[in-house]
Coordinates of C-alpha atoms in Angstrom, one line a residue:
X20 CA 19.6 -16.2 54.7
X21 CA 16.6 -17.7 56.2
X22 CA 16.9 -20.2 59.3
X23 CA 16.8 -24.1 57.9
X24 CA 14.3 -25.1 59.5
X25 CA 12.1 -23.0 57.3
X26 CA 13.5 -23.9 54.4
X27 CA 11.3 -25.7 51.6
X28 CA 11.5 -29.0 50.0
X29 CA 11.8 -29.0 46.5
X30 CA 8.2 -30.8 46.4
X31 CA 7.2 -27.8 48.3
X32 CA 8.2 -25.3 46.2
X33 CA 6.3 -26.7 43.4
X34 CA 3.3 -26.9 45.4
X35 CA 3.5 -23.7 46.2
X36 CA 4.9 -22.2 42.6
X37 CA 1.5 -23.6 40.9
X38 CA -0.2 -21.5 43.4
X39 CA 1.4 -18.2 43.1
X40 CA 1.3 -19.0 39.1
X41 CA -2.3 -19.8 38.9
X42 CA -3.3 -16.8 41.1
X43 CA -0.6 -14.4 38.8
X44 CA -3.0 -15.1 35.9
X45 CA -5.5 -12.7 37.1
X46 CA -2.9 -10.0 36.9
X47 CA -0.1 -10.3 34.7
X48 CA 2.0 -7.4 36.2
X49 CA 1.8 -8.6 39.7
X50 CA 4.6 -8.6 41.7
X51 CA 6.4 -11.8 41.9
X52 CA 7.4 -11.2 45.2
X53 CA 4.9 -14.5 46.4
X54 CA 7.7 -16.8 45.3
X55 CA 10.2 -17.8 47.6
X56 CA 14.2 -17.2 46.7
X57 CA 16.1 -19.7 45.8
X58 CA 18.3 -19.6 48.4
X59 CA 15.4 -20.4 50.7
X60 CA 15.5 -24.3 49.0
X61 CA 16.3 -27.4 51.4
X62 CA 17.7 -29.3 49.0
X63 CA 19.1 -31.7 51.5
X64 CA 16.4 -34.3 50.6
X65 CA 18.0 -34.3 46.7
X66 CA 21.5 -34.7 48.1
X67 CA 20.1 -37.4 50.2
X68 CA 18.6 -39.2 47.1
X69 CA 21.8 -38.7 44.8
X70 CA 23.5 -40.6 47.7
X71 CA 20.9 -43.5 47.3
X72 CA 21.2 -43.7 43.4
X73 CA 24.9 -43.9 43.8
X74 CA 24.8 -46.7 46.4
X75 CA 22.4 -48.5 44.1
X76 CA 24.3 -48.0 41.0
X77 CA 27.6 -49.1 42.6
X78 CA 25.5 -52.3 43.9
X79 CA 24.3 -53.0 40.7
X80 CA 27.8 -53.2 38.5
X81 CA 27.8 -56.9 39.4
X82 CA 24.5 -57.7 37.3
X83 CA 24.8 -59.3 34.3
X84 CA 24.9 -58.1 30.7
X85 CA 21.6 -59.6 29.8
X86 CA 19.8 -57.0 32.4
X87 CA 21.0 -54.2 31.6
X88 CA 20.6 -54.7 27.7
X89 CA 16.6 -55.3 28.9
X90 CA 17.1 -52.1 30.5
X91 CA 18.1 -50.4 27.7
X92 CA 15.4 -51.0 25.5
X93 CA 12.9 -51.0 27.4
X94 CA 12.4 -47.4 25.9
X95 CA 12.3 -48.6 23.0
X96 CA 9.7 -51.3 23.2
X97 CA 7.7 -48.5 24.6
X98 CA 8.1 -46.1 22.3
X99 CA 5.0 -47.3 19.9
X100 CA 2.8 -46.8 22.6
X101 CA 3.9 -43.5 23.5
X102 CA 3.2 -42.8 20.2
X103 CA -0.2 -43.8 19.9
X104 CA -0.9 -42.1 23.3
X105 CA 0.5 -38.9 21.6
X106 CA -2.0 -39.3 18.7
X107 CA -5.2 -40.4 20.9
X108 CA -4.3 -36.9 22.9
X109 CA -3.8 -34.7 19.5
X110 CA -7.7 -36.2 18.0
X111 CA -9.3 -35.7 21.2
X112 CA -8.0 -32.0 22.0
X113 CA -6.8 -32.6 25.7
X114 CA -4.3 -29.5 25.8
X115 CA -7.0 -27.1 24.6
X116 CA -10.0 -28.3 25.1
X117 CA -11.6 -27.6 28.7
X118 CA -13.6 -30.0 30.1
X119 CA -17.2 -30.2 29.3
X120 CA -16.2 -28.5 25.8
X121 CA -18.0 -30.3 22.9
X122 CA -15.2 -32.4 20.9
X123 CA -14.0 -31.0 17.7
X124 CA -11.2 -32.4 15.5
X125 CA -8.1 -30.3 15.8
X126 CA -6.2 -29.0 12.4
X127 CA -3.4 -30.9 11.5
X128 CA -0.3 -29.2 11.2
X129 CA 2.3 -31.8 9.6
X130 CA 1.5 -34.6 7.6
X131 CA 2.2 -37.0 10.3
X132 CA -0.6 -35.5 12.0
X133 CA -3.5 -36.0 9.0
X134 CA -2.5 -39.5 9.7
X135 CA -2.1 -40.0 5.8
X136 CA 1.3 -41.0 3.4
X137 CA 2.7 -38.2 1.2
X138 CA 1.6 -40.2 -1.4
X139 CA -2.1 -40.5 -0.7
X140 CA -2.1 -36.8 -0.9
X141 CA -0.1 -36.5 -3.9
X142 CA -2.7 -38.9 -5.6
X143 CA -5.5 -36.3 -4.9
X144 CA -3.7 -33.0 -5.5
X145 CA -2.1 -34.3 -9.1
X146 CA -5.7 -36.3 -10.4
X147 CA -7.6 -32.6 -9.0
X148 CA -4.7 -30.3 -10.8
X149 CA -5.4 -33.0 -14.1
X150 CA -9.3 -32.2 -14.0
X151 CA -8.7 -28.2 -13.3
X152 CA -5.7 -27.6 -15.4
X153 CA -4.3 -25.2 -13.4
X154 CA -4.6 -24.1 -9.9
X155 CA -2.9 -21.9 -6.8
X156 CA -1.5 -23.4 -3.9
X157 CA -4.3 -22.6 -1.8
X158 CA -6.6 -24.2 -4.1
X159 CA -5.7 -27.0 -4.3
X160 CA -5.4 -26.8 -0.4
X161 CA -9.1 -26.1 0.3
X162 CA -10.0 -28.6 -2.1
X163 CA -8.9 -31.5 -0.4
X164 CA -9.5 -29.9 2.8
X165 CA -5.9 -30.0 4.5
X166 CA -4.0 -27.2 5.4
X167 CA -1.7 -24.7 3.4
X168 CA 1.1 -25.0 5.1
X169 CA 1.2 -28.5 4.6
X170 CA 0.3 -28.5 1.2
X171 CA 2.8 -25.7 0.2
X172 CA 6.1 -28.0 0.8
X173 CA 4.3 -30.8 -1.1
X174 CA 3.6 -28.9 -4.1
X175 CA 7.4 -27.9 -3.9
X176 CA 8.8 -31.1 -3.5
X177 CA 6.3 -32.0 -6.8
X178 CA 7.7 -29.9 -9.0
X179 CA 11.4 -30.7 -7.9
X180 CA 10.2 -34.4 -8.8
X181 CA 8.9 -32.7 -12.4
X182 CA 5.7 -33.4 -11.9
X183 CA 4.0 -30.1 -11.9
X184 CA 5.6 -26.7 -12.3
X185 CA 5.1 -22.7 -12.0
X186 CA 2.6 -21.3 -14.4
X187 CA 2.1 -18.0 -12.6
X188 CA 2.3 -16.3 -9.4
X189 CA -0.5 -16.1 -6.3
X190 CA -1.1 -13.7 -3.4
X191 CA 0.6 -14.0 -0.5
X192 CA 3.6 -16.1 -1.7
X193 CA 2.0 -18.8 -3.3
X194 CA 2.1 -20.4 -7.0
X195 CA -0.2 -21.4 -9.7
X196 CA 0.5 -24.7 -10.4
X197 CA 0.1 -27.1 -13.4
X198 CA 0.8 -31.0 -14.4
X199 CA 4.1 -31.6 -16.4
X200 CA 3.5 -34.4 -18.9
X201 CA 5.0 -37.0 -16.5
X202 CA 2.6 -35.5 -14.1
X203 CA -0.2 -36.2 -16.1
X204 CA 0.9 -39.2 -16.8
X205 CA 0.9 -40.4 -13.2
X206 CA -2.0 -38.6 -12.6
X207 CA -4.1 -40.7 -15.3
X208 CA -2.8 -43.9 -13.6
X209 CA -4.0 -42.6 -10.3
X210 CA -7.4 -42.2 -11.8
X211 CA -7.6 -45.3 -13.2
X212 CA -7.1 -47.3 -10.0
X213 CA -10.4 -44.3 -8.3
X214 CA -11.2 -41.0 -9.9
X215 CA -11.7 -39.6 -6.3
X216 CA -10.3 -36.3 -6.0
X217 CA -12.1 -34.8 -3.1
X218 CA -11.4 -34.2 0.7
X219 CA -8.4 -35.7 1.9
X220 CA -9.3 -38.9 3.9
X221 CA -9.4 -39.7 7.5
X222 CA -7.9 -42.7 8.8
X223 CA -10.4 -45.6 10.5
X224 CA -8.4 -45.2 13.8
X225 CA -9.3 -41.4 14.1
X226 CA -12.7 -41.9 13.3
X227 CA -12.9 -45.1 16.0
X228 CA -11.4 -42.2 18.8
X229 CA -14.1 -39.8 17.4
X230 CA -17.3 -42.3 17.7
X231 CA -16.3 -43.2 20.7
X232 CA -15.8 -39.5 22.8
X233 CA -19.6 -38.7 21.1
X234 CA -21.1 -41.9 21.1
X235 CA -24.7 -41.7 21.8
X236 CA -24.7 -44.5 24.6
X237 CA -23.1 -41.6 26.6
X238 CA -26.0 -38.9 25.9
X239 CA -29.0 -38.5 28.3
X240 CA -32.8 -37.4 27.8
X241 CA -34.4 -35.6 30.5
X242 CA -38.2 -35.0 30.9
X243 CA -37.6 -31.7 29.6
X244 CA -35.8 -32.7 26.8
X245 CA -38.6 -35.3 25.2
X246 CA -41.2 -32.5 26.2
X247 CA -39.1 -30.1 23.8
X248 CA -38.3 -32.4 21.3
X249 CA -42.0 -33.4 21.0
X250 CA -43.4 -30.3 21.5
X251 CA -45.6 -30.3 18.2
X252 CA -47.1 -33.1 18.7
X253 CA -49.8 -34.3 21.0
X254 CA -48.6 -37.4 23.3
X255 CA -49.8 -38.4 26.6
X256 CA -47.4 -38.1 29.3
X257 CA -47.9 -42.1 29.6
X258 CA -46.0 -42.5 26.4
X259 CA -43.5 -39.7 27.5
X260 CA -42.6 -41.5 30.3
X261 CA -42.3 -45.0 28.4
X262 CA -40.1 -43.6 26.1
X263 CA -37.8 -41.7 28.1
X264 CA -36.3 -44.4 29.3
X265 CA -35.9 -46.3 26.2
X266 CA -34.1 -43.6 24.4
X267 CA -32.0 -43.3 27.3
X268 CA -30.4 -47.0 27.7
X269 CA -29.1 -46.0 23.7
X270 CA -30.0 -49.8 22.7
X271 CA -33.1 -50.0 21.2
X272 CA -37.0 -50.4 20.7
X273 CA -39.6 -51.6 18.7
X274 CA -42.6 -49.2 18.5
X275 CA -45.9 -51.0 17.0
X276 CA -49.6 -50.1 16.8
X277 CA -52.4 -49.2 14.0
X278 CA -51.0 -46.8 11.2
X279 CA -52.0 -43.4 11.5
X280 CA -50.9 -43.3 15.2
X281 CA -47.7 -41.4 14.5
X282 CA -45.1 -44.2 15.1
X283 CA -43.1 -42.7 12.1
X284 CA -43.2 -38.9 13.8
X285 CA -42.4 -40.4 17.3
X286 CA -39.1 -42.2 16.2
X287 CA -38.0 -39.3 13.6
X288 CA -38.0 -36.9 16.6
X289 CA -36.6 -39.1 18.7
X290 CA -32.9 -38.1 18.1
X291 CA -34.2 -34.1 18.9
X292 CA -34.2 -35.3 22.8
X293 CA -30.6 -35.4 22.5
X294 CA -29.7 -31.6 21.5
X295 CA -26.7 -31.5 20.2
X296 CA -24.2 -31.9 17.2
X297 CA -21.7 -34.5 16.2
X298 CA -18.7 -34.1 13.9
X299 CA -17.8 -37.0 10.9
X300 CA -15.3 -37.3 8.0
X301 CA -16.4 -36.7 5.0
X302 CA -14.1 -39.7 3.9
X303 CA -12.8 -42.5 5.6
X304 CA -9.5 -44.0 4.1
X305 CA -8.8 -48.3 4.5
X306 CA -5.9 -49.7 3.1
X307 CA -6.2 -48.0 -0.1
X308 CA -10.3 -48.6 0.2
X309 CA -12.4 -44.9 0.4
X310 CA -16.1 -44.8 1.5
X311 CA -17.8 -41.7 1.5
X312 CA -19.5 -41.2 5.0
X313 CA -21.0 -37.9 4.7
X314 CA -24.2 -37.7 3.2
X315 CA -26.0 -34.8 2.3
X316 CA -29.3 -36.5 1.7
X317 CA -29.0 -38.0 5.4
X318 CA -27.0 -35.3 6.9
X319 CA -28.0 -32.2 8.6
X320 CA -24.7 -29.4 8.4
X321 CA -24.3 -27.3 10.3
X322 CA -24.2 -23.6 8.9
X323 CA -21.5 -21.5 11.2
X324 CA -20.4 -18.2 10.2
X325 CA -17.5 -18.5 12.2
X326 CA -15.9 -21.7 10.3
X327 CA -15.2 -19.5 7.1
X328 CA -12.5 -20.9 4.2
X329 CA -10.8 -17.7 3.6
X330 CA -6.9 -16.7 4.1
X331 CA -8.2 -14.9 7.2
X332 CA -10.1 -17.6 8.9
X333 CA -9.6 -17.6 12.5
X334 CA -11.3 -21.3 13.3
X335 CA -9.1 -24.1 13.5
X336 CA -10.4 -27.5 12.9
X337 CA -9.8 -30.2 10.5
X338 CA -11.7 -29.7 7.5
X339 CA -11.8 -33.5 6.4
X340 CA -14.3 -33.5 9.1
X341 CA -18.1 -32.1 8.6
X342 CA -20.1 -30.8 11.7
X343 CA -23.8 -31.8 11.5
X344 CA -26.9 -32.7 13.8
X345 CA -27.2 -35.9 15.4
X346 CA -28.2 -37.7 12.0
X347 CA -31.6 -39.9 12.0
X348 CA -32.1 -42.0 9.2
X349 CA -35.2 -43.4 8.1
X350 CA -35.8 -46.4 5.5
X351 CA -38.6 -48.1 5.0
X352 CA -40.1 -50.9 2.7
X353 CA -36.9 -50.6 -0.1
X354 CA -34.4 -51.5 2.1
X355 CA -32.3 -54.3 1.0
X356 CA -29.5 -56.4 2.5
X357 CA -27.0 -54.3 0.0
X358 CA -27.2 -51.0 2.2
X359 CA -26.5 -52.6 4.8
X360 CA -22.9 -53.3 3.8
X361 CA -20.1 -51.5 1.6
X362 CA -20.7 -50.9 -1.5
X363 CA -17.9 -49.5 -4.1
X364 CA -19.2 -48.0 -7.5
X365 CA -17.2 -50.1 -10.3
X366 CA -17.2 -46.8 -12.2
X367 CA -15.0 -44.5 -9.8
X368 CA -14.3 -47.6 -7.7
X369 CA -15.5 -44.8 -5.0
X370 CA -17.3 -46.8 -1.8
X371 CA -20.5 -45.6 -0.2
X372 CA -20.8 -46.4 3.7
X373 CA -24.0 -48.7 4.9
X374 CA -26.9 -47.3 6.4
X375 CA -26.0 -48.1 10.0
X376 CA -22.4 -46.8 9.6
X377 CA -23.8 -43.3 8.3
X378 CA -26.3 -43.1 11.4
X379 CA -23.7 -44.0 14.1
X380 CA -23.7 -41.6 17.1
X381 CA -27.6 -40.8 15.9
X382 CA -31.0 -42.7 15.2
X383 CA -31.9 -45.6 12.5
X384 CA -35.7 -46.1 12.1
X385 CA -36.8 -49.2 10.3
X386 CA -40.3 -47.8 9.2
X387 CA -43.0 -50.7 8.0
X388 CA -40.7 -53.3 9.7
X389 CA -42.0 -56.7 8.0
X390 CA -42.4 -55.2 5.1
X391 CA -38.9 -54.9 3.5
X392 CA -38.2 -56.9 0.4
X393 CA -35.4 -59.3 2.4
X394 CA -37.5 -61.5 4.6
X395 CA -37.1 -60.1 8.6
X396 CA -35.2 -63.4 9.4
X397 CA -32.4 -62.4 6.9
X398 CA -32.4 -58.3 8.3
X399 CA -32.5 -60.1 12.0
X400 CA -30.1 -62.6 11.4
X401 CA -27.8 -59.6 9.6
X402 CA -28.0 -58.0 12.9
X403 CA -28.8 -60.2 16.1
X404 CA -25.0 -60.2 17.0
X405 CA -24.3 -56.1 16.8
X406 CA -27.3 -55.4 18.7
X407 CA -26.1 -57.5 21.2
X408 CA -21.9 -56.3 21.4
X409 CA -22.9 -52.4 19.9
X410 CA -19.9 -53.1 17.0
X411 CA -20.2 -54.6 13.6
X412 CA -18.4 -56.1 11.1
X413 CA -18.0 -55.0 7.6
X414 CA -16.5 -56.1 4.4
X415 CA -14.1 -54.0 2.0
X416 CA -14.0 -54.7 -1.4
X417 CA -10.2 -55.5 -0.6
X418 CA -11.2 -58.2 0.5
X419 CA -10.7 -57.0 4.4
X420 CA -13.0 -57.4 7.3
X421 CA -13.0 -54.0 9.5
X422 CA -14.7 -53.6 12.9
X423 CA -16.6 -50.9 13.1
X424 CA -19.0 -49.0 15.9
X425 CA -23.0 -49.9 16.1
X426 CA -23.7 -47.0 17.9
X427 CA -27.4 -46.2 17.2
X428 CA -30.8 -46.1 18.4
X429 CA -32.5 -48.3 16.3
X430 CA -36.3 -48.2 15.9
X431 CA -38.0 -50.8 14.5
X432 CA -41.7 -49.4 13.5
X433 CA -44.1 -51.8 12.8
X434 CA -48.5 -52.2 12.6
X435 CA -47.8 -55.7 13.2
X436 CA -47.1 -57.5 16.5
X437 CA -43.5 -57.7 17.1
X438 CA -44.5 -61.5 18.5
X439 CA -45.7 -62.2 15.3
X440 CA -42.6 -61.1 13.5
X441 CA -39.4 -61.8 15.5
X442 CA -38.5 -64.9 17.9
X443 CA -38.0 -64.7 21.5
X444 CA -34.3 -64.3 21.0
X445 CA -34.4 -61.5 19.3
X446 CA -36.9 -59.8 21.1
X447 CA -34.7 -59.7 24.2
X448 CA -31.8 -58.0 22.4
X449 CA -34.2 -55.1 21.9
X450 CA -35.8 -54.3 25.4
X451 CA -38.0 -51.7 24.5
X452 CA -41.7 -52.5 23.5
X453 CA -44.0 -49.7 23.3
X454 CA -47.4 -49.3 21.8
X455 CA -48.6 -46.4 20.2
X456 CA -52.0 -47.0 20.7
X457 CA -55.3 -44.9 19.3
X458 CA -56.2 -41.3 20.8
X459 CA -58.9 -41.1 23.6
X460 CA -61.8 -38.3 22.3
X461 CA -59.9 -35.8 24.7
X462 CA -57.0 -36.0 22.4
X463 CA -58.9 -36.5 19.6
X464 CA -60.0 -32.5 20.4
X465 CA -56.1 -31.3 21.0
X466 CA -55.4 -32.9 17.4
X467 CA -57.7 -30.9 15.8
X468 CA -56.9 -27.9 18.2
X469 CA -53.4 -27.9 16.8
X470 CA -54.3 -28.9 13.5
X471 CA -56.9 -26.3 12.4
X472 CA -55.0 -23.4 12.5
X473 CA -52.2 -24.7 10.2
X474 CA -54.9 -25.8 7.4
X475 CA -56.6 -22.0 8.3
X476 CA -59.2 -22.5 10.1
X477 CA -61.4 -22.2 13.3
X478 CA -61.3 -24.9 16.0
X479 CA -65.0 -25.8 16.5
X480 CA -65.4 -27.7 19.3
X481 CA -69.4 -28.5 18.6
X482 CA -68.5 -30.0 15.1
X483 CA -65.4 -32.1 16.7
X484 CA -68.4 -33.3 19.1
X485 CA -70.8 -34.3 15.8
X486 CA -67.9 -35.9 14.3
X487 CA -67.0 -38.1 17.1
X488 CA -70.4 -38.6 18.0
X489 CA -71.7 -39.5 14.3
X490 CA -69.0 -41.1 12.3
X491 CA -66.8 -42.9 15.4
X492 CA -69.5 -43.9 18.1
X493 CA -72.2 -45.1 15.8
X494 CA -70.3 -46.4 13.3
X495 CA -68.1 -48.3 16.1
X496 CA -65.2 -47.0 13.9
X497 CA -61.7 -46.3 16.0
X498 CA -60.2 -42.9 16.1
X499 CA -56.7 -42.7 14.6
X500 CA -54.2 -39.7 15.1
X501 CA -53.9 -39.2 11.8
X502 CA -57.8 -38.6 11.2
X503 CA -57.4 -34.7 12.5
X504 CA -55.1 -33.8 9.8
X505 CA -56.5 -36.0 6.9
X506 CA -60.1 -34.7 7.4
X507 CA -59.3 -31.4 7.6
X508 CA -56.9 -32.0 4.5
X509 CA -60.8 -33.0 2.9
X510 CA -62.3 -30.2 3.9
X511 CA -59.7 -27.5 2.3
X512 CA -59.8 -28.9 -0.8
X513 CA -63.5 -29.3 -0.6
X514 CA -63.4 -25.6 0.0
X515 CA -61.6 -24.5 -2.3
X516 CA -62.8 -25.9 -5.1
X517 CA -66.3 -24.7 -4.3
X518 CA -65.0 -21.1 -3.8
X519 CA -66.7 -21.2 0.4
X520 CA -64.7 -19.8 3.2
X521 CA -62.4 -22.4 5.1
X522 CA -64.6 -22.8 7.9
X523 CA -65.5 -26.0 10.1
X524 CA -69.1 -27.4 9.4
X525 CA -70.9 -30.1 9.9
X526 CA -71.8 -30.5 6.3
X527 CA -67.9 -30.6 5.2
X528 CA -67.5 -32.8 8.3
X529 CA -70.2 -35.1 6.4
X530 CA -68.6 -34.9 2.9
X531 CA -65.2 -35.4 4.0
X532 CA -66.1 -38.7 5.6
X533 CA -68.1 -39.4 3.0
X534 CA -64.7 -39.5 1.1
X535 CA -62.1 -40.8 3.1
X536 CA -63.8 -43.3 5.2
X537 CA -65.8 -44.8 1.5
X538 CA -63.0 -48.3 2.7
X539 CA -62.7 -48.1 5.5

C-alpha cells in the first residue's frame, strides 16, 4: 500500500485513465501496467461528498410537497428535448464523423430513426408490390431506399395483418412477397389519395439540420479557387477581384453589361469556386404533402463506385438522400411566378419543389433579368423579404405555410441597367453590382488565342490585327467577347462548304463580317 499522500482523487484518475487509454491505442497489446491500482484511490473526497448529500437531504425533509413533485418531473419536462438533441446528433454524424469530415446522412437503423410512421412506409411498400406483382424483401427495400433490416419486420408484421403473403423463397433468408386481396384493396386506396411509390421520404426537420451544416453562406472562395473555376475563360484579374468578394458574402449580385460579354458563363461557373458536393433528399415528406427535390435535369450526381446497392455493400448512408455537386440553376426569359412556389400534379397529386428550393446550398441565375413574362416588380416583390432574412415561405397544397431555407447565390443577369429596372430598395438588398464590360484589343487576341484551336485552326496574330484594325476601328464598332467565337464559327462553315483548308485569312475574315455584322 502506497503512502496517502500519494494517493489520487477520483478526478485524477480519470484524467490520467484517458491518457494511458488514448496512448494504448497505438498498441493494443501494451502493457496496462500505466494505470494505477485501485487501491492507490483517495476516495476520501467522495466520502466527504456523501456526508454533504446526506446533511442536505436530511435538511430538506421539511420542504413542502409541491417542491419535490416539481423535482420530480422535471425529467420529464425535459425529456422532449433530450430527444430532439438525440435526433440533431444522429443527422449530423457527431459519434463518427471527425471533424472537418464532409457531412453525410447516416443509415437509419429503426424506424424511429427514418423519422417516418410505420404507416407511411406501408403505403409505399403495398402501392410498389400492387404495380410489380411480386417482389423479394430486398426489393422492395432498395426501392424505397430504406434499409433491409427495417423493412424485413414490416413485411412480417404485413402479412400477419393479411395483407401480403409468401409466394416463394429469397437468398439469404428472405421472402418473395405478394398483395392479398385485402392488400390490394388498401393498396388502390393508397394510390388514389398519390400514386407515389418511390424513395421513402425525409422529414422537413432532417432536411432544415442538413441545409444548415452545408449551407453555402458558410463556404469560402479563394483567389485560387475563382482562377480554377474560371480557368477556360479569359477575365481580367479586375473582374476576378470584384467578384471574389461577392461570391464570398453568399448574398447576392447583379451582373449587367452588353450581351456577348459572357455574363451567362461568368455566373454558371460561379458555383465551381466552391469545390465541393452537397447531399439532398430525393423526397421531402409534410404532413401527408410529398415534393420531389431531386432533379435530374438540375442536378449533378455524383457517380461513386464505393456507394454500391448490393447485399455486400460496405457504405453506410441513407439512401433517401442523393449526393450531387453544388447545383446551379439557370432560368431565363420563361420563368413564371408558378416555379417559384409548390406545385402538386392533380394527376399523381405528386409536388414538385420551386426553383429556389431546388438550388439551395448552390447558385440561381436569373439570365435576361427584365425580360421574364411576370413584370420584375411582381419577381421583386416575390422576393425582397427572403433576400433580406435568407429563409422563405412556401405554401402546401394542404393548405400549410412551411418555412424554408433561402440559401443561394442569386445572380441576376441583365444588358440593362439594374437602375433602370429595380428601385433603390431593392438594390440594397443585393450589394453586389458588377459590370461585365467589352474586351480591350489585348484580350480581344487571348479570345481568339483560346478559341482557334477548338474550331481547328491556327491563331494568326496579323489577321486578328486586320480584323480589329478594319471592321472595329474604322467602323467605330465595339468589340464584344463573344465576336472570337462567332467569327470563327463563320469561317468554318465558310470552309467547309467550299471544300478550303480551315485556315485564318483575311479574305474569310472579310466574308465572315460580311455576314454577321450585315445588322449590326
Amino acid at each position: 500500500m502506497t503512502d496517502s499522500s500519494d494517493k489520487l482523487t477520483p478526478a485524477q484518475f480519470l484524467s490520467q485513465l484517458k491518457r494511458d487509454t488514448s496512448s494504448a491505442d497505438d498498441s493494443v497489446a501494451a502493457d496496462y501496467g500505466g494505470i494505477p491500482n485501485f487501491d492507490d484511490l483517495d476516495f476520501s473526497d467522495l466520502e466527504q461528498t456523501n456526508a454533504t448529500e446526506q446533511d442536505d437531504s436530511e435538511g430538506d425533509e421539511g420542504q413542502d410537497s409541491a417542491e419535490q413533485n416539481d423535482a420530480e418531473e422535471s425529467p420529464r419536462d425535459h425529456q422532449q428535448l433530450n430527444e430532439l438533441f438525440e435526433r440533431v446528433h444522429t443527422l449530423l454524424g457527431t459519434e463518427n464523423q471527425q471533424e472537418g469530415d464532409v457531412w453525410s446522412p447516416p443509415e437509419p437503423e429503426t424506424i424511429e430513426d427514418t423519422g417516418l410512421g410505420f404507416e407511411e412506409i406501408e403505403r409505399l411498400v403495398l402501392k410498389y408490390l400492387m404495380a410489380r406483382g411480386a417482389a423479394a424483401g430486398r426489393a422492395v427495400a432498395t426501392h424505397i431506399c430504406i434499409p433491409f433490416q427495417i423493412i424485413d419486420p414490416l413485411l412480417k408484421s404485413l402479412k400477419a395483418d393479411k395483407l401480403v403473403i409468401f409466394k416463394n423463397s429469397a437468398t439469404m433468408g428472405d421472402y418473395e412477397y405478394t398483395l392479398t386481396d385485402l392488400g390490394r384493396e388498401r393498396a388502390r386506396r393508397y394510390s388514389e389519395e398519390c400514386t407515389y411509390f418511390g424513395s421513402a421520404m425525409v422529414p422537413l426537420q432532417d432536411y432544415l439540420i442538413a441545409m444548415e451544416v452545408q449551407s453555402i453562406a458558410k463556404q469560402e472562395a479563394t483567389e485560387e479557387n475563382l482562377k480554377e473555376a474560371f480557368s477556360d475563360l479569359i477575365i481580367e484579374q479586375a473582374m476576378l477581384d470584384q467578384l471574389g468578394p461577392a461570391i464570398n458574402s453568399g448574398r447576392g449580385m447583379f451582373l449587367f453589361g452588353y450581351p456577348g460579354n459572357g455574363k451567362t458563363s461568368i455566373a454558371e461557373r460561379v458555383t465551381g469556386c466552391f469545390g465541393s458536393t452537397i447531399w439532398i433528399p430525393r423526397t421531402l415528406g409534410i404532413d401527408g404533402d410529398i415534393i420531389r427535390l431531386y432533379d435530374p435535369a438540375i442536378h449533378e450526381k455524383v457517380d461513386d463506385d464505393n456507394k454500391s446497392e448490393g447485399i455486400l455493400s460496405m457504405s453506410s448512408y441513407d439512401r433517401r438522400w442523393v449526393q450531387i455537386v453544388r447545383p446551379t440553376v439557370v432560368v431565363g426569359g420563361e420563368l413564371t411566378m408558378e416555379e417559384l412556389e409548390v406545385r402538386q400534379n392533380p394527376a399523381n397529386k405528386l409536388c414538385e419543389a420551386p426553383l429556389q428550393l431546388k438550388s439551395n446550398c448552390g447558385t440561381l441565375v436569373i439570365d435576361d433579368f427584365g425580360r421574364q413574362r411576370m413584370s420584375t416588380d411582381e419577381l421583386l416583390n416575390r422576393w425582397i423579404v427572403p433576400l433580406e432574412k435568407r429563409y422563405d415561405f412556401l405554401n402546401l397544397p394542404s393548405g400549410k405555410k412551411i418555412q424554408v431555407p433561402f440559401d443561394q447565390l442569386i445572380i441576376f443577369s441583365t444588358n440593362l441597367e439594374p437602375k433602370d429596372l429595380v428601385d433603390e430598395a431593392f438594390l440594397r438588398r443585393i450589394p453586389y453590382k458588377i459590370e461585365a464590360t467589352n474586351p480591350s484589343a489585348d484580350m480581344f487576341h487571348q479570345l481568339f488565342e483560346l478559341m482557334a484551336p477548338m474550331q481547328g485552326f491556327q491563331y494568326d496574330k496579323g489577321v486578328v490585327d486586320y480584323l480589329i484594325q478594319t471592321h472595329y476601328v474604322e467602323t467605330e464598332r465595339e468589340m464584344r467577347a463573344c465576336h472570337p467565337r462567332d467569327l470563327l464559327l463563320q469561317i468554318r462553315n465558310f470552309c467547309t462548304y467550299k471544300g478550303l483548308p480551315k485556315k485564318m485569312t483575311a479574305e474569310a475574315i472579310d466574308i465572315a463580317c460580311s455576314n454577321y455584322f450585315t445588322v449590326m
